[in-house]
Amino acid sequence: MTYTSLKAVRGALLVATAFLACLAPVPAQADPGPRGTDTSDTWLVLGVEQGETRTGTAPGSLLRCDPPQGHPRAADACAELAAADGRITAIPARDTYCPMVYAPVTAHAHGQWRGQPVEYTETFSNRCVMEARTGSVFALDGPQPS
């Protein structure tokens, strides 16, 4: 007569269940495509505050790029960000003259650019310098000619 312990039976059942679970069909998932082509996960909350530090009291503006919306100059901002691969610091500076007036503004952005997290905060000596360095991204005051 063969004696089988309860532990051995439970172990065998556990192994059999795990094996059968591996054989179960897995639902198909959509291919996300090559990296950088999906813009559904591209959004930024942008804000500009007076002063040298971020207080969190200024209202933010939601920028979406597929299609461009939620920003006074969304199409321009999205195009500039796309050319810089979502890096605000990589936007080419505009050739412009700004007054040498110290009236600091702090620009901030957080969100995602094509699935990659974005966190940006920088203080500029004045609004003109900020717009020269960041293009249309922080031009939140309304439409302006390009």
Tab-separated table of N, CA and C in Angstrom:
chain	number	residue	atom	x	y	z
A	1	MET	N	0.831	-1.161	0.000
A	1	MET	CA	0.000	0.000	0.000
A	1	MET	C	0.886	1.237	0.000
A	2	THR	N	0.538	2.237	-0.829
A	2	THR	CA	1.324	3.466	-0.952
A	2	THR	C	0.648	4.565	-0.170
A	3	TYR	N	1.453	5.292	0.564
A	3	TYR	CA	0.935	6.382	1.370
A	3	TYR	C	1.356	7.701	0.727
A	4	THR	N	0.384	8.582	0.431
A	4	THR	CA	0.655	9.901	-0.146
A	4	THR	C	0.189	10.945	0.845
A	5	SER	N	1.069	11.848	1.174
A	5	SER	CA	0.712	12.869	2.158
A	5	SER	C	-0.161	13.948	1.531
A	6	LEU	N	-0.875	14.623	2.370
A	6	LEU	CA	-1.738	15.721	1.938
A	6	LEU	C	-0.900	16.841	1.320
A	7	LYS	N	0.305	17.068	1.828
A	7	LYS	CA	1.192	18.099	1.278
A	7	LYS	C	1.590	17.760	-0.157
A	8	ALA	N	1.849	16.502	-0.429
A	8	ALA	CA	2.241	16.080	-1.768
A	8	ALA	C	1.100	16.265	-2.752
A	9	VAL	N	-0.125	15.942	-2.339
A	9	VAL	CA	-1.292	16.102	-3.206
A	9	VAL	C	-1.516	17.586	-3.511
A	10	ARG	N	-1.426	18.432	-2.479
A	10	ARG	CA	-1.594	19.875	-2.686
A	10	ARG	C	-0.522	20.427	-3.624
A	11	GLY	N	0.708	19.974	-3.459
A	11	GLY	CA	1.804	20.423	-4.318
A	11	GLY	C	1.573	20.039	-5.765
A	12	ALA	N	1.108	18.797	-5.975
A	12	ALA	CA	0.850	18.335	-7.333
A	12	ALA	C	-0.284	19.142	-7.971
A	13	LEU	N	-1.336	19.411	-7.194
A	13	LEU	CA	-2.439	20.215	-7.713
A	13	LEU	C	-1.984	21.636	-8.048
A	14	LEU	N	-1.137	22.200	-7.231
A	14	LEU	CA	-0.628	23.543	-7.471
A	14	LEU	C	0.191	23.592	-8.759
A	15	VAL	N	1.044	22.589	-8.974
A	15	VAL	CA	1.859	22.529	-10.185
A	15	VAL	C	0.961	22.353	-11.409
A	16	ALA	N	-0.045	21.493	-11.322
A	16	ALA	CA	-0.955	21.258	-12.445
A	16	ALA	C	-1.742	22.530	-12.771
A	17	THR	N	-2.197	23.241	-11.747
A	17	THR	CA	-2.952	24.476	-11.973
A	17	THR	C	-2.072	25.523	-12.638
A	18	ALA	N	-0.839	25.661	-12.183
A	18	ALA	CA	0.087	26.623	-12.777
A	18	ALA	C	0.365	26.272	-14.235
A	19	PHE	N	0.514	24.989	-14.528
A	19	PHE	CA	0.772	24.552	-15.898
A	19	PHE	C	-0.415	24.879	-16.796
A	20	LEU	N	-1.623	24.596	-16.323
A	20	LEU	CA	-2.821	24.878	-17.115
A	20	LEU	C	-3.017	26.385	-17.311
A	21	ALA	N	-2.655	27.173	-16.317
A	21	ALA	CA	-2.774	28.622	-16.447
A	21	ALA	C	-1.850	29.142	-17.549
A	22	CYS	N	-0.702	28.513	-17.704
A	22	CYS	CA	0.235	28.926	-18.759
A	22	CYS	C	-0.314	28.610	-20.144
A	23	LEU	N	-1.166	27.605	-20.245
A	23	LEU	CA	-1.727	27.211	-21.528
A	23	LEU	C	-2.969	28.009	-21.907
A	24	ALA	N	-3.522	28.770	-20.967
A	24	ALA	CA	-4.748	29.532	-21.226
A	24	ALA	C	-4.477	30.606	-22.272
A	25	PRO	N	-5.457	30.842	-23.159
A	25	PRO	CA	-5.256	31.865	-24.187
A	25	PRO	C	-5.174	33.254	-23.551
A	26	VAL	N	-4.307	34.081	-24.112
A	26	VAL	CA	-4.129	35.450	-23.638
A	26	VAL	C	-4.805	36.377	-24.639
A	27	PRO	N	-5.631	37.322	-24.179
A	27	PRO	CA	-6.283	38.225	-25.122
A	27	PRO	C	-5.248	39.061	-25.879
A	28	ALA	N	-5.520	39.306	-27.140
A	28	ALA	CA	-4.608	40.092	-27.969
A	28	ALA	C	-4.641	41.548	-27.531
A	29	GLN	N	-3.488	42.200	-27.594
A	29	GLN	CA	-3.393	43.610	-27.261
A	29	GLN	C	-2.936	44.368	-28.486
A	30	ALA	N	-3.402	45.586	-28.593
A	30	ALA	CA	-3.032	46.410	-29.734
A	30	ALA	C	-1.550	46.755	-29.670
A	31	ASP	N	-0.920	46.760	-30.824
A	31	ASP	CA	0.476	47.146	-30.915
A	31	ASP	C	0.561	48.661	-30.783
A	32	PRO	N	1.336	49.172	-29.802
A	32	PRO	CA	1.395	50.608	-29.629
A	32	PRO	C	2.141	51.322	-30.740
A	33	GLY	N	2.773	50.596	-31.625
A	33	GLY	CA	3.501	51.224	-32.721
A	33	GLY	C	4.888	51.651	-32.258
A	34	PRO	N	5.666	52.201	-33.174
A	34	PRO	CA	7.005	52.637	-32.808
A	34	PRO	C	6.948	53.770	-31.795
A	35	ARG	N	7.960	53.836	-30.938
A	35	ARG	CA	8.014	54.868	-29.917
A	35	ARG	C	8.010	56.239	-30.581
A	36	GLY	N	7.233	57.124	-30.001
A	36	GLY	CA	7.207	58.481	-30.502
A	36	GLY	C	6.073	58.766	-31.468
A	37	THR	N	5.260	57.764	-31.830
A	37	THR	CA	4.183	58.029	-32.771
A	37	THR	C	2.837	58.182	-32.083
A	38	ASP	N	2.690	57.714	-30.863
A	38	ASP	CA	1.424	57.793	-30.155
A	38	ASP	C	1.346	59.112	-29.410
A	39	THR	N	0.429	59.972	-29.821
A	39	THR	CA	0.317	61.278	-29.176
A	39	THR	C	-0.850	61.326	-28.202
A	40	SER	N	-1.540	60.200	-27.986
A	40	SER	CA	-2.656	60.213	-27.045
A	40	SER	C	-2.170	60.397	-25.617
A	41	ASP	N	-0.901	60.106	-25.364
A	41	ASP	CA	-0.351	60.299	-24.033
A	41	ASP	C	0.572	61.510	-24.004
A	42	THR	N	0.211	62.538	-24.782
A	42	THR	CA	0.961	63.783	-24.829
A	42	THR	C	0.083	64.906	-24.315
A	43	TRP	N	0.454	65.440	-23.158
A	43	TRP	CA	-0.271	66.564	-22.567
A	43	TRP	C	0.651	67.276	-21.590
A	44	LEU	N	0.498	68.569	-21.489
A	44	LEU	CA	1.285	69.364	-20.559
A	44	LEU	C	0.387	70.378	-19.873
A	45	VAL	N	0.564	70.557	-18.585
A	45	VAL	CA	-0.076	71.636	-17.853
A	45	VAL	C	0.981	72.715	-17.707
A	46	LEU	N	0.693	73.896	-18.252
A	46	LEU	CA	1.651	74.988	-18.311
A	46	LEU	C	1.189	76.148	-17.444
A	47	GLY	N	2.124	76.845	-16.860
A	47	GLY	CA	1.789	78.018	-16.067
A	47	GLY	C	2.949	78.980	-15.984
A	48	VAL	N	2.618	80.248	-15.785
A	48	VAL	CA	3.625	81.291	-15.619
A	48	VAL	C	3.215	82.112	-14.409
A	49	GLU	N	4.156	82.330	-13.495
A	49	GLU	CA	3.879	83.113	-12.293
A	49	GLU	C	4.877	84.253	-12.172
A	50	GLN	N	4.426	85.362	-11.620
A	50	GLN	CA	5.309	86.490	-11.345
A	50	GLN	C	6.210	86.123	-10.172
A	51	GLY	N	7.472	86.472	-10.262
A	51	GLY	CA	8.392	86.232	-9.165
A	51	GLY	C	9.390	85.130	-9.455
A	52	GLU	N	10.249	84.909	-8.474
A	52	GLU	CA	11.353	83.967	-8.640
A	52	GLU	C	11.050	82.553	-8.175
A	53	THR	N	9.933	82.355	-7.523
A	53	THR	CA	9.599	81.010	-7.049
A	53	THR	C	8.192	80.653	-7.479
A	54	ARG	N	7.967	79.384	-7.595
A	54	ARG	CA	6.646	78.884	-7.971
A	54	ARG	C	5.786	78.800	-6.712
A	55	THR	N	4.645	79.498	-6.743
A	55	THR	CA	3.763	79.486	-5.580
A	55	THR	C	2.593	78.537	-5.752
A	56	GLY	N	2.281	78.182	-6.987
A	56	GLY	CA	1.161	77.280	-7.239
A	56	GLY	C	-0.187	77.980	-7.255
A	57	THR	N	-0.182	79.317	-7.253
A	57	THR	CA	-1.448	80.045	-7.238
A	57	THR	C	-1.911	80.463	-8.624
A	58	ALA	N	-1.016	80.451	-9.610
A	58	ALA	CA	-1.400	80.860	-10.959
A	58	ALA	C	-2.173	79.731	-11.638
A	59	PRO	N	-3.191	80.103	-12.440
A	59	PRO	CA	-3.930	79.059	-13.148
A	59	PRO	C	-3.050	78.417	-14.223
A	60	GLY	N	-3.281	77.153	-14.477
A	60	GLY	CA	-2.529	76.440	-15.495
A	60	GLY	C	-3.352	76.315	-16.762
A	61	SER	N	-2.687	76.030	-17.835
A	61	SER	CA	-3.335	75.827	-19.123
A	61	SER	C	-2.948	74.438	-19.620
A	62	LEU	N	-3.923	73.648	-20.020
A	62	LEU	CA	-3.670	72.292	-20.511
A	62	LEU	C	-3.412	72.347	-22.008
A	63	LEU	N	-2.249	71.880	-22.413
A	63	LEU	CA	-1.886	71.805	-23.822
A	63	LEU	C	-1.972	70.359	-24.264
A	64	ARG	N	-2.768	70.104	-25.302
A	64	ARG	CA	-2.840	68.787	-25.931
A	64	ARG	C	-2.447	68.984	-27.388
A	65	CYS	N	-1.805	67.984	-27.956
A	65	CYS	CA	-1.274	68.152	-29.310
A	65	CYS	C	-1.889	67.237	-30.359
A	66	ASP	N	-2.929	66.505	-30.053
A	66	ASP	CA	-3.534	65.637	-31.067
A	66	ASP	C	-5.047	65.676	-30.948
A	67	PRO	N	-5.696	66.619	-31.519
A	67	PRO	CA	-5.218	67.795	-32.248
A	67	PRO	C	-4.797	68.888	-31.275
A	68	PRO	N	-4.051	69.893	-31.763
A	68	PRO	CA	-3.629	70.987	-30.882
A	68	PRO	C	-4.834	71.720	-30.293
A	69	GLN	N	-4.863	71.817	-28.962
A	69	GLN	CA	-5.985	72.482	-28.298
A	69	GLN	C	-5.634	72.845	-26.869
A	70	GLY	N	-6.462	73.703	-26.263
A	70	GLY	CA	-6.335	74.056	-24.860
A	70	GLY	C	-5.325	75.141	-24.565
A	71	HIS	N	-4.813	75.806	-25.569
A	71	HIS	CA	-3.739	76.788	-25.419
A	71	HIS	C	-3.982	77.844	-26.493
A	72	PRO	N	-3.769	79.122	-26.202
A	72	PRO	CA	-4.015	80.151	-27.211
A	72	PRO	C	-3.222	79.966	-28.499
A	73	ARG	N	-2.040	79.406	-28.403
A	73	ARG	CA	-1.208	79.175	-29.596
A	73	ARG	C	-0.802	77.701	-29.652
A	74	ALA	N	-1.794	76.837	-29.515
A	74	ALA	CA	-1.544	75.398	-29.408
A	74	ALA	C	-0.791	74.836	-30.611
A	75	ALA	N	-1.176	75.208	-31.817
A	75	ALA	CA	-0.519	74.651	-33.009
A	75	ALA	C	0.961	75.019	-33.038
A	76	ASP	N	1.273	76.282	-32.739
A	76	ASP	CA	2.678	76.710	-32.726
A	76	ASP	C	3.448	76.006	-31.609
A	77	ALA	N	2.859	75.946	-30.406
A	77	ALA	CA	3.527	75.317	-29.261
A	77	ALA	C	3.796	73.840	-29.537
A	78	CYS	N	2.806	73.134	-30.093
A	78	CYS	CA	2.984	71.709	-30.387
A	78	CYS	C	4.065	71.494	-31.447
A	79	ALA	N	4.093	72.351	-32.464
A	79	ALA	CA	5.108	72.224	-33.510
A	79	ALA	C	6.510	72.460	-32.948
A	80	GLU	N	6.646	73.470	-32.079
A	80	GLU	CA	7.954	73.747	-31.478
A	80	GLU	C	8.396	72.606	-30.570
A	81	LEU	N	7.464	72.071	-29.788
A	81	LEU	CA	7.800	70.941	-28.912
A	81	LEU	C	8.139	69.694	-29.726
A	82	ALA	N	7.418	69.456	-30.800
A	82	ALA	CA	7.701	68.285	-31.641
A	82	ALA	C	9.102	68.391	-32.248
A	83	ALA	N	9.478	69.589	-32.687
A	83	ALA	CA	10.818	69.778	-33.263
A	83	ALA	C	11.905	69.583	-32.212
A	84	ALA	N	11.579	69.843	-30.943
A	84	ALA	CA	12.554	69.698	-29.850
A	84	ALA	C	12.383	68.376	-29.113
A	85	ASP	N	11.605	67.447	-29.663
A	85	ASP	CA	11.338	66.140	-29.057
A	85	ASP	C	10.799	66.277	-27.636
A	86	GLY	N	9.968	67.297	-27.425
A	86	GLY	CA	9.312	67.480	-26.137
A	86	GLY	C	10.154	68.135	-25.068
A	87	ARG	N	11.384	68.498	-25.367
A	87	ARG	CA	12.267	69.130	-24.385
A	87	ARG	C	12.179	70.644	-24.526
A	88	ILE	N	11.619	71.287	-23.553
A	88	ILE	CA	11.436	72.736	-23.600
A	88	ILE	C	12.786	73.435	-23.698
A	89	THR	N	13.792	72.920	-23.021
A	89	THR	CA	15.115	73.541	-23.058
A	89	THR	C	15.786	73.428	-24.426
A	90	ALA	N	15.281	72.561	-25.296
A	90	ALA	CA	15.875	72.382	-26.618
A	90	ALA	C	15.198	73.236	-27.692
A	91	ILE	N	14.188	74.009	-27.321
A	91	ILE	CA	13.542	74.907	-28.286
A	91	ILE	C	14.547	76.002	-28.631
A	92	PRO	N	14.790	76.229	-29.921
A	92	PRO	CA	15.781	77.253	-30.296
A	92	PRO	C	15.336	78.642	-29.835
A	93	ALA	N	16.284	79.394	-29.297
A	93	ALA	CA	15.991	80.756	-28.831
A	93	ALA	C	15.724	81.657	-30.029
A	94	ARG	N	14.752	82.533	-29.872
A	94	ARG	CA	14.449	83.506	-30.925
A	94	ARG	C	15.446	84.651	-30.847
A	95	ASP	N	15.761	85.188	-31.998
A	95	ASP	CA	16.654	86.332	-32.061
A	95	ASP	C	15.815	87.588	-31.870
A	96	THR	N	15.806	88.095	-30.657
A	96	THR	CA	14.995	89.268	-30.339
A	96	THR	C	15.707	90.111	-29.300
A	97	TYR	N	15.330	91.364	-29.209
A	97	TYR	CA	15.879	92.258	-28.193
A	97	TYR	C	14.880	92.388	-27.065
A	98	CYS	N	15.335	92.175	-25.850
A	98	CYS	CA	14.483	92.295	-24.677
A	98	CYS	C	15.010	93.422	-23.791
A	99	PRO	N	14.114	94.131	-23.126
A	99	PRO	CA	14.571	95.198	-22.237
A	99	PRO	C	15.328	94.612	-21.043
A	100	MET	N	16.256	95.388	-20.538
A	100	MET	CA	17.031	94.942	-19.379
A	100	MET	C	16.311	95.368	-18.103
A	101	VAL	N	15.088	94.917	-17.972
A	101	VAL	CA	14.259	95.207	-16.808
A	101	VAL	C	14.129	93.911	-16.020
A	102	TYR	N	14.392	93.999	-14.724
A	102	TYR	CA	14.278	92.801	-13.900
A	102	TYR	C	12.859	92.724	-13.338
A	103	ALA	N	12.076	91.856	-13.942
A	103	ALA	CA	10.701	91.580	-13.516
A	103	ALA	C	10.518	90.076	-13.660
A	104	PRO	N	11.078	89.297	-12.732
A	104	PRO	CA	11.167	87.846	-12.910
A	104	PRO	C	9.812	87.153	-13.053
A	105	VAL	N	9.828	86.132	-13.895
A	105	VAL	CA	8.678	85.243	-14.070
A	105	VAL	C	9.196	83.813	-13.994
A	106	THR	N	8.382	82.939	-13.430
A	106	THR	CA	8.741	81.526	-13.324
A	106	THR	C	7.770	80.718	-14.176
A	107	ALA	N	8.316	79.991	-15.125
A	107	ALA	CA	7.522	79.137	-16.008
A	107	ALA	C	7.621	77.708	-15.507
A	108	HIS	N	6.493	77.008	-15.544
A	108	HIS	CA	6.522	75.612	-15.115
A	108	HIS	C	5.616	74.779	-16.011
A	109	ALA	N	6.032	73.531	-16.186
A	109	ALA	CA	5.265	72.580	-16.991
A	109	ALA	C	5.416	71.202	-16.364
A	110	HIS	N	4.335	70.451	-16.381
A	110	HIS	CA	4.414	69.039	-16.005
A	110	HIS	C	3.388	68.279	-16.830
A	111	GLY	N	3.691	67.024	-17.074
A	111	GLY	CA	2.815	66.176	-17.869
A	111	GLY	C	3.598	65.077	-18.545
A	112	GLN	N	3.198	64.768	-19.775
A	112	GLN	CA	3.854	63.702	-20.542
A	112	GLN	C	4.029	64.162	-21.977
A	113	TRP	N	5.151	63.779	-22.561
A	113	TRP	CA	5.379	63.999	-23.983
A	113	TRP	C	5.641	62.638	-24.598
A	114	ARG	N	4.661	62.151	-25.351
A	114	ARG	CA	4.732	60.832	-25.990
A	114	ARG	C	5.090	59.743	-24.986
A	115	GLY	N	4.432	59.823	-23.822
A	115	GLY	CA	4.587	58.800	-22.798
A	115	GLY	C	5.733	59.029	-21.829
A	116	GLN	N	6.600	59.987	-22.099
A	116	GLN	CA	7.735	60.270	-21.220
A	116	GLN	C	7.372	61.419	-20.281
A	117	PRO	N	7.694	61.303	-18.992
A	117	PRO	CA	7.330	62.362	-18.052
A	117	PRO	C	8.082	63.661	-18.338
A	118	VAL	N	7.383	64.770	-18.126
A	118	VAL	CA	7.969	66.093	-18.302
A	118	VAL	C	7.791	66.864	-17.003
A	119	GLU	N	8.869	67.396	-16.485
A	119	GLU	CA	8.865	68.295	-15.326
A	119	GLU	C	9.817	69.428	-15.672
A	120	TYR	N	9.319	70.642	-15.663
A	120	TYR	CA	10.138	71.788	-16.054
A	120	TYR	C	9.762	72.981	-15.202
A	121	THR	N	10.757	73.649	-14.641
A	121	THR	CA	10.563	74.913	-13.936
A	121	THR	C	11.807	75.751	-14.171
A	122	GLU	N	11.598	76.982	-14.615
A	122	GLU	CA	12.731	77.880	-14.819
A	122	GLU	C	12.269	79.309	-14.591
A	123	THR	N	13.130	80.087	-13.969
A	123	THR	CA	12.846	81.501	-13.732
A	123	THR	C	13.647	82.327	-14.735
A	124	PHE	N	12.958	83.290	-15.358
A	124	PHE	CA	13.570	84.176	-16.340
A	124	PHE	C	13.542	85.600	-15.797
A	125	SER	N	14.447	86.440	-16.290
A	125	SER	CA	14.533	87.801	-15.776
A	125	SER	C	13.305	88.641	-16.109
A	126	ASN	N	12.623	88.323	-17.210
A	126	ASN	CA	11.357	88.988	-17.551
A	126	ASN	C	10.616	88.150	-18.593
A	127	ARG	N	9.389	88.553	-18.879
A	127	ARG	CA	8.534	87.793	-19.800
A	127	ARG	C	9.109	87.740	-21.207
A	128	CYS	N	9.732	88.813	-21.656
A	128	CYS	CA	10.315	88.847	-22.999
A	128	CYS	C	11.402	87.777	-23.147
A	129	VAL	N	12.260	87.658	-22.145
A	129	VAL	CA	13.325	86.652	-22.180
A	129	VAL	C	12.714	85.254	-22.169
A	130	MET	N	11.688	85.047	-21.371
A	130	MET	CA	11.026	83.743	-21.313
A	130	MET	C	10.481	83.357	-22.692
A	131	GLU	N	9.772	84.283	-23.331
A	131	GLU	CA	9.186	83.972	-24.642
A	131	GLU	C	10.254	83.788	-25.712
A	132	ALA	N	11.374	84.516	-25.596
A	132	ALA	CA	12.465	84.339	-26.557
A	132	ALA	C	13.098	82.959	-26.411
A	133	ARG	N	13.158	82.437	-25.190
A	133	ARG	CA	13.809	81.145	-24.939
A	133	ARG	C	12.876	79.952	-25.065
A	134	THR	N	11.555	80.147	-24.884
A	134	THR	CA	10.635	79.005	-24.887
A	134	THR	C	9.621	79.055	-26.025
A	135	GLY	N	9.745	80.015	-26.907
A	135	GLY	CA	8.841	80.094	-28.050
A	135	GLY	C	7.402	80.324	-27.640
A	136	SER	N	6.492	79.604	-28.242
A	136	SER	CA	5.061	79.764	-27.998
A	136	SER	C	4.550	78.959	-26.817
A	137	VAL	N	5.387	78.120	-26.241
A	137	VAL	CA	4.932	77.187	-25.208
A	137	VAL	C	4.301	77.916	-24.025
A	138	PHE	N	4.919	78.988	-23.555
A	138	PHE	CA	4.393	79.712	-22.398
A	138	PHE	C	3.719	81.033	-22.793
A	139	ALA	N	3.364	81.194	-24.050
A	139	ALA	CA	2.625	82.371	-24.513
A	139	ALA	C	1.139	82.114	-24.225
A	140	LEU	N	0.767	82.276	-22.967
A	140	LEU	CA	-0.573	81.905	-22.518
A	140	LEU	C	-1.544	83.076	-22.474
A	141	ASP	N	-1.085	84.264	-22.869
A	141	ASP	CA	-1.915	85.470	-22.756
A	141	ASP	C	-2.885	85.652	-23.910
A	142	GLY	N	-2.800	84.879	-24.927
A	142	GLY	CA	-3.716	85.009	-26.056
A	142	GLY	C	-2.986	84.879	-27.367
A	143	PRO	N	-3.743	84.791	-28.464
A	143	PRO	CA	-3.130	84.614	-29.774
A	143	PRO	C	-2.278	85.825	-30.153
A	144	GLN	N	-1.146	85.557	-30.734
A	144	GLN	CA	-0.262	86.591	-31.220
A	144	GLN	C	0.254	86.159	-32.569
A	145	PRO	N	0.628	87.088	-33.411
A	145	PRO	CA	1.166	86.688	-34.717
A	145	PRO	C	2.468	85.939	-34.569
A	146	SER	N	2.688	84.967	-35.426
A	146	SER	CA	3.919	84.154	-35.369
A	146	SER	C	5.103	84.893	-35.914
